[in-house]
Tab-separated table of C-alpha atoms and ligand atoms in Angstrom:
chain	number	residue	atom	x	y	z
A	3	MET	CA	110.797	57.599	36.541
A	4	SER	CA	107.409	55.966	36.941
A	5	ASP	CA	104.444	57.254	35.012
A	6	LEU	CA	102.961	59.431	37.742
A	7	LYS	CA	101.498	62.918	38.017
A	8	ILE	CA	103.864	65.648	36.931
A	9	PRO	CA	103.708	68.875	38.956
A	10	SER	CA	102.889	71.846	36.773
A	11	HIS	CA	104.859	74.386	38.814
A	12	VAL	CA	107.962	73.425	40.795
A	13	GLY	CA	109.924	75.745	43.084
A	14	ILE	CA	113.497	74.863	44.025
A	15	ILE	CA	115.644	76.117	46.888
A	16	MET	CA	119.092	75.302	45.522
A	17	ASP	CA	120.999	74.892	48.768
A	18	GLY	CA	124.404	73.373	49.491
A	19	ASN	CA	126.809	74.900	46.956
A	20	GLY	CA	129.134	76.184	49.669
A	21	ARG	CA	129.350	72.863	51.516
A	22	TRP	CA	129.823	70.987	48.256
A	23	ALA	CA	132.895	73.096	47.491
A	24	GLU	CA	134.260	73.029	51.047
A	25	LYS	CA	134.073	69.228	51.064
A	26	ARG	CA	136.457	69.333	48.098
A	27	GLY	CA	138.787	71.830	49.739
A	28	LYS	CA	137.679	74.597	47.363
A	29	LYS	CA	136.254	78.058	47.823
A	30	ARG	CA	132.508	78.501	48.188
A	31	SER	CA	132.449	80.442	44.928
A	32	TYR	CA	133.558	77.313	43.114
A	33	GLY	CA	130.456	75.579	44.458
A	34	HIS	CA	128.282	78.369	43.087
A	35	ARG	CA	129.931	77.993	39.700
A	36	VAL	CA	129.246	74.264	39.552
A	37	GLY	CA	125.783	74.963	41.007
A	38	SER	CA	125.010	77.382	38.208
A	39	GLU	CA	126.038	74.774	35.617
A	40	ASN	CA	123.660	72.401	37.336
A	41	VAL	CA	120.819	74.886	36.867
A	42	GLU	CA	120.996	74.301	33.119
A	43	ARG	CA	120.780	70.532	33.388
A	44	VAL	CA	117.912	70.548	35.892
A	45	VAL	CA	115.891	73.156	33.973
A	46	GLU	CA	116.281	71.206	30.771
A	47	HIS	CA	115.237	67.944	32.383
A	48	ALA	CA	112.275	69.443	34.241
A	49	PHE	CA	110.840	70.921	31.071
A	50	LYS	CA	111.524	67.705	29.189
A	51	VAL	CA	109.479	65.601	31.626
A	52	GLY	CA	106.548	68.015	31.409
A	53	VAL	CA	106.968	70.553	34.198
A	54	LYS	CA	105.409	73.758	32.867
A	55	SER	CA	106.921	76.308	35.251
A	56	LEU	CA	110.000	76.452	37.420
A	57	THR	CA	110.810	79.026	40.076
A	58	LEU	CA	114.424	78.887	41.241
A	59	TYR	CA	115.696	80.611	44.363
A	60	ALA	CA	118.983	82.091	43.181
A	61	PHE	CA	119.554	84.898	45.685
A	62	SER	CA	117.462	85.966	48.660
A	63	SER	CA	116.935	89.485	49.987
A	64	GLU	CA	119.042	88.344	52.947
A	65	ASN	CA	121.979	86.992	50.882
A	66	TRP	CA	123.527	90.486	50.548
A	67	ALA	CA	124.963	89.907	54.024
A	68	ARG	CA	127.394	87.298	52.625
A	69	PRO	CA	131.049	88.206	51.988
A	70	LYS	CA	131.410	90.635	49.069
A	71	GLU	CA	133.516	88.201	47.066
A	72	GLU	CA	130.748	85.604	47.206
A	73	VAL	CA	127.997	88.089	46.330
A	74	ASP	CA	130.053	89.392	43.385
A	75	GLU	CA	130.594	85.858	42.102
A	76	LEU	CA	126.894	85.030	42.342
A	77	MET	CA	125.985	88.207	40.425
A	78	ARG	CA	128.583	87.363	37.780
A	79	LEU	CA	127.208	83.826	37.392
A	80	LEU	CA	123.677	85.126	37.122
A	81	LYS	CA	124.665	87.622	34.474
A	82	ASN	CA	126.376	84.857	32.475
A	83	TYR	CA	123.341	82.641	32.844
A	84	PHE	CA	121.043	85.356	31.503
A	85	LYS	CA	123.395	86.088	28.605
A	86	LYS	CA	123.395	82.415	27.657
A	87	PHE	CA	119.624	82.365	27.985
A	88	ILE	CA	119.341	85.146	25.411
A	89	SER	CA	121.292	83.162	22.842
A	90	LYS	CA	118.901	80.216	23.244
A	91	VAL	CA	115.676	82.102	23.696
A	92	LEU	CA	114.259	81.842	20.220
A	93	LYS	CA	114.435	78.098	20.047
A	94	ASN	CA	113.554	77.089	23.582
A	95	GLY	CA	110.024	78.513	23.964
A	96	VAL	CA	110.739	79.561	27.553
A	97	ARG	CA	109.525	82.805	29.057
A	98	LEU	CA	111.989	84.117	31.623
A	99	LYS	CA	110.986	86.348	34.496
A	100	VAL	CA	113.246	87.612	37.249
A	101	VAL	CA	111.295	88.011	40.463
A	102	GLY	CA	112.470	90.180	43.336
A	103	GLY	CA	113.588	93.747	44.011
A	104	ARG	CA	115.441	95.468	41.172
A	105	ALA	CA	116.673	98.580	43.000
A	106	GLU	CA	119.708	96.885	44.558
A	107	LEU	CA	120.917	95.247	41.326
A	108	SER	CA	123.668	96.727	39.151
A	109	ASP	CA	122.715	98.569	35.958
A	110	ASP	CA	124.391	96.044	33.676
A	111	LEU	CA	122.615	93.144	35.367
A	112	ILE	CA	119.271	94.935	35.064
A	113	LYS	CA	119.987	95.561	31.392
A	114	VAL	CA	120.556	91.900	30.599
A	115	ILE	CA	117.515	90.873	32.668
A	116	ASP	CA	115.328	93.370	30.787
A	117	GLU	CA	116.635	91.984	27.536
A	118	CYS	CA	115.837	88.371	28.539
A	119	GLU	CA	112.366	89.275	29.697
A	120	ASP	CA	111.627	91.340	26.645
A	121	MET	CA	112.933	88.819	24.130
A	122	SER	CA	111.063	85.925	25.713
A	123	LYS	CA	107.819	87.724	26.519
A	124	ASP	CA	105.788	85.962	23.825
A	125	ASN	CA	106.959	82.471	24.775
A	126	THR	CA	104.301	80.348	26.425
A	127	GLU	CA	105.660	76.812	26.355
A	128	HIS	CA	107.422	77.090	29.716
A	129	TYR	CA	107.904	79.684	32.418
A	130	LEU	CA	111.229	80.078	34.164
A	131	ASN	CA	111.129	82.414	37.150
A	132	ILE	CA	114.455	83.275	38.734
A	133	ALA	CA	114.056	84.609	42.267
A	134	LEU	CA	116.824	87.146	42.637
A	135	ASN	CA	116.956	89.584	45.536
A	136	TYR	CA	113.713	87.882	46.476
A	137	GLY	CA	111.894	87.516	49.776
A	138	GLY	CA	108.409	86.083	50.193
A	139	ARG	CA	107.449	88.584	52.865
A	140	GLN	CA	108.749	91.476	50.783
A	141	GLU	CA	106.740	90.215	47.806
A	142	VAL	CA	103.478	90.242	49.785
A	143	VAL	CA	104.205	93.747	51.109
A	144	ALA	CA	104.941	94.979	47.560
A	145	VAL	CA	101.720	93.459	46.217
A	146	VAL	CA	99.591	94.885	49.031
A	147	ASN	CA	101.097	98.342	48.530
A	148	LYS	CA	100.456	98.104	44.793
A	149	LEU	CA	96.807	97.207	45.379
A	150	ILE	CA	96.370	100.044	47.855
A	151	GLY	CA	98.060	102.461	45.438
A	152	GLU	CA	95.604	101.417	42.745
A	153	GLY	CA	92.674	101.823	45.139
A	154	LYS	CA	91.845	98.109	44.904
A	155	ALA	CA	90.530	95.836	47.640
A	156	VAL	CA	93.141	93.688	49.377
A	157	THR	CA	91.757	90.149	49.315
A	158	VAL	CA	93.182	86.633	49.170
A	159	ASP	CA	92.406	86.537	45.442
A	160	SER	CA	93.652	90.028	44.577
A	161	ILE	CA	96.968	89.280	46.280
A	162	SER	CA	97.255	85.918	44.476
A	163	GLU	CA	96.565	87.514	41.115
A	164	ASN	CA	99.331	90.066	41.605
A	165	LEU	CA	102.109	87.849	42.918
A	166	TYR	CA	105.291	87.853	40.820
A	167	THR	CA	104.715	84.216	39.849
A	168	ALA	CA	100.973	84.577	39.117
A	169	ALA	CA	101.353	83.403	35.499
A	170	SER	CA	102.719	80.066	36.717
A	171	GLY	CA	99.962	79.413	39.264
A	172	GLU	CA	100.784	78.211	42.757
A	173	PRO	CA	103.747	75.850	43.077
A	174	ASP	CA	102.573	72.249	43.304
A	175	LEU	CA	105.921	71.138	44.651
A	176	ILE	CA	108.741	72.929	46.456
A	177	ILE	CA	112.067	71.106	46.581
A	178	ARG	CA	114.895	72.034	48.928
A	179	THR	CA	118.300	70.465	48.489
A	180	GLY	CA	121.127	70.569	51.032
A	181	GLY	CA	119.538	68.931	54.067
A	182	GLU	CA	117.796	71.857	55.766
A	183	TYR	CA	114.078	71.710	56.491
A	184	ARG	CA	112.850	75.253	56.048
A	185	LEU	CA	111.462	77.633	53.436
A	186	SER	CA	113.826	80.562	54.080
A	187	ASN	CA	111.323	83.207	52.901
A	188	PHE	CA	110.677	81.455	49.571
A	189	LEU	CA	107.200	81.594	47.932
A	190	LEU	CA	105.492	81.989	51.304
A	191	TYR	CA	102.073	83.074	50.062
A	192	GLN	CA	101.790	80.967	46.914
A	193	GLY	CA	103.303	77.968	48.707
A	194	ALA	CA	100.456	77.668	51.223
A	195	TYR	CA	99.406	74.269	49.840
A	196	SER	CA	102.576	73.206	48.064
A	197	GLU	CA	103.904	69.739	48.652
A	198	LEU	CA	107.377	69.945	50.184
A	199	TYR	CA	110.295	67.704	49.303
A	200	PHE	CA	113.567	67.856	51.217
A	201	THR	CA	116.726	66.013	50.296
A	202	ASP	CA	120.213	65.879	51.790
A	203	VAL	CA	121.716	65.945	48.291
A	204	LEU	CA	123.724	69.151	47.815
A	205	TRP	CA	122.626	71.308	44.881
A	206	PRO	CA	125.579	70.597	42.536
A	207	ASP	CA	124.828	66.861	42.891
A	208	PHE	CA	121.081	67.231	42.338
A	209	ASP	CA	120.853	65.703	38.871
A	210	GLU	CA	118.126	64.339	36.592
A	211	ILE	CA	117.716	61.201	38.717
A	212	GLU	CA	117.262	63.245	41.891
A	213	LEU	CA	114.650	65.425	40.187
A	214	ASP	CA	112.812	62.309	39.016
A	215	LYS	CA	112.794	61.055	42.629
A	216	ALA	CA	111.211	64.317	43.799
A	217	ILE	CA	108.587	64.160	41.057
A	218	ASP	CA	107.865	60.520	41.864
A	219	SER	CA	107.400	61.444	45.510
A	220	PHE	CA	105.002	64.223	44.488
A	221	GLY	CA	103.024	61.769	42.366
A	222	LYS	CA	102.348	59.618	45.409
A	223	ARG	CA	101.058	62.426	47.605
A	224	LYS	CA	97.361	62.929	48.324
A	225	ARG	CA	96.655	66.632	48.099
A	226	ARG	CA	93.685	67.729	50.170
A	227	PHE	CA	94.011	71.527	50.186
A	228	GLY	CA	92.628	71.631	53.737
A	229	LYS	CA	89.563	69.575	52.878
A	230	VAL	CA	88.482	66.063	53.797
A	231	LEU	CA	88.515	64.062	50.573
B	319	FPP	C1	122.791	78.107	48.502
B	319	FPP	O1	124.009	77.445	48.756
B	319	FPP	C2	122.796	78.668	47.195
B	319	FPP	C3	122.717	79.989	46.921
B	319	FPP	C4	122.620	81.044	47.937
B	319	FPP	C5	122.732	80.467	45.558
B	319	FPP	C6	122.116	79.594	44.517
B	319	FPP	C7	122.790	79.971	43.266
B	319	FPP	C8	123.136	79.159	42.269
B	319	FPP	C9	122.740	77.739	42.224
B	319	FPP	C10	123.971	79.646	41.140
B	319	FPP	C11	123.446	80.802	40.355
B	319	FPP	C12	122.047	80.657	39.929
B	319	FPP	C13	121.604	80.677	38.647
B	319	FPP	C14	120.139	80.668	38.351
B	319	FPP	C15	122.513	80.720	37.484
B	319	FPP	P1	124.834	77.907	50.018
B	319	FPP	O2	125.881	78.835	49.551
B	319	FPP	O3	123.925	78.461	51.058
B	319	FPP	O4	125.460	76.560	50.447
B	319	FPP	P2	125.740	76.083	51.925
B	319	FPP	O5	124.390	75.924	52.583
B	319	FPP	O6	126.420	74.787	51.703
B	319	FPP	O7	126.604	77.104	52.575
């Protein structure tokens, strides 16, 4: 990777697990399993090259409509991931936050999430936000309702300050794997000025080299934030 600017906050839409598995004549769930293993390698590499915060789209508010078997497998993989996270938490300096609605999640999943968040709450080296049962529109509605409930003014800044990912700042770069060119309700408000990077590479194949390519591409962009520079 060339010595270019490193984005502080990167969001990733990890798309293509299903197609990756189908191409190999396997069930979609197998793709999610390999995809979840890939999460570990990409997170590790991103933090190693200097990314401060990562927000990963693991399960959208709309994903409940998938076949039950697939949803169950994704929840199982997430639970395993969080359990593993706990065992590493003291040495990795990462603060984990799960962003999205909790009400629909199972009690045992909520328990392990609470444990991860609680155990890592004093870590400040890196932020890892897992978007689970997440929707960007739903997030904005929740924040606006919270502000109204607290009798506070609804402004661009007050919304920004209360977004689930506020501690990480706005994403500098949003990556989508899997060849589709859309945001699918991911980080809609905080992504207003994010640089977007799309690749045909399917998520299980998105390795360290592919992440370096995305970061290199980011480093070459001229960010204007709506101004003339
Ligand atoms: C999109 O692929 C991927 C998902 C809906 C889930 C992403 C989940 C993981 C990578 C694994 C679990 C996550 C963590 C953090 C441990 P798709 O199923 O839409 O693939 P397709 O577009 O090929 O059908």
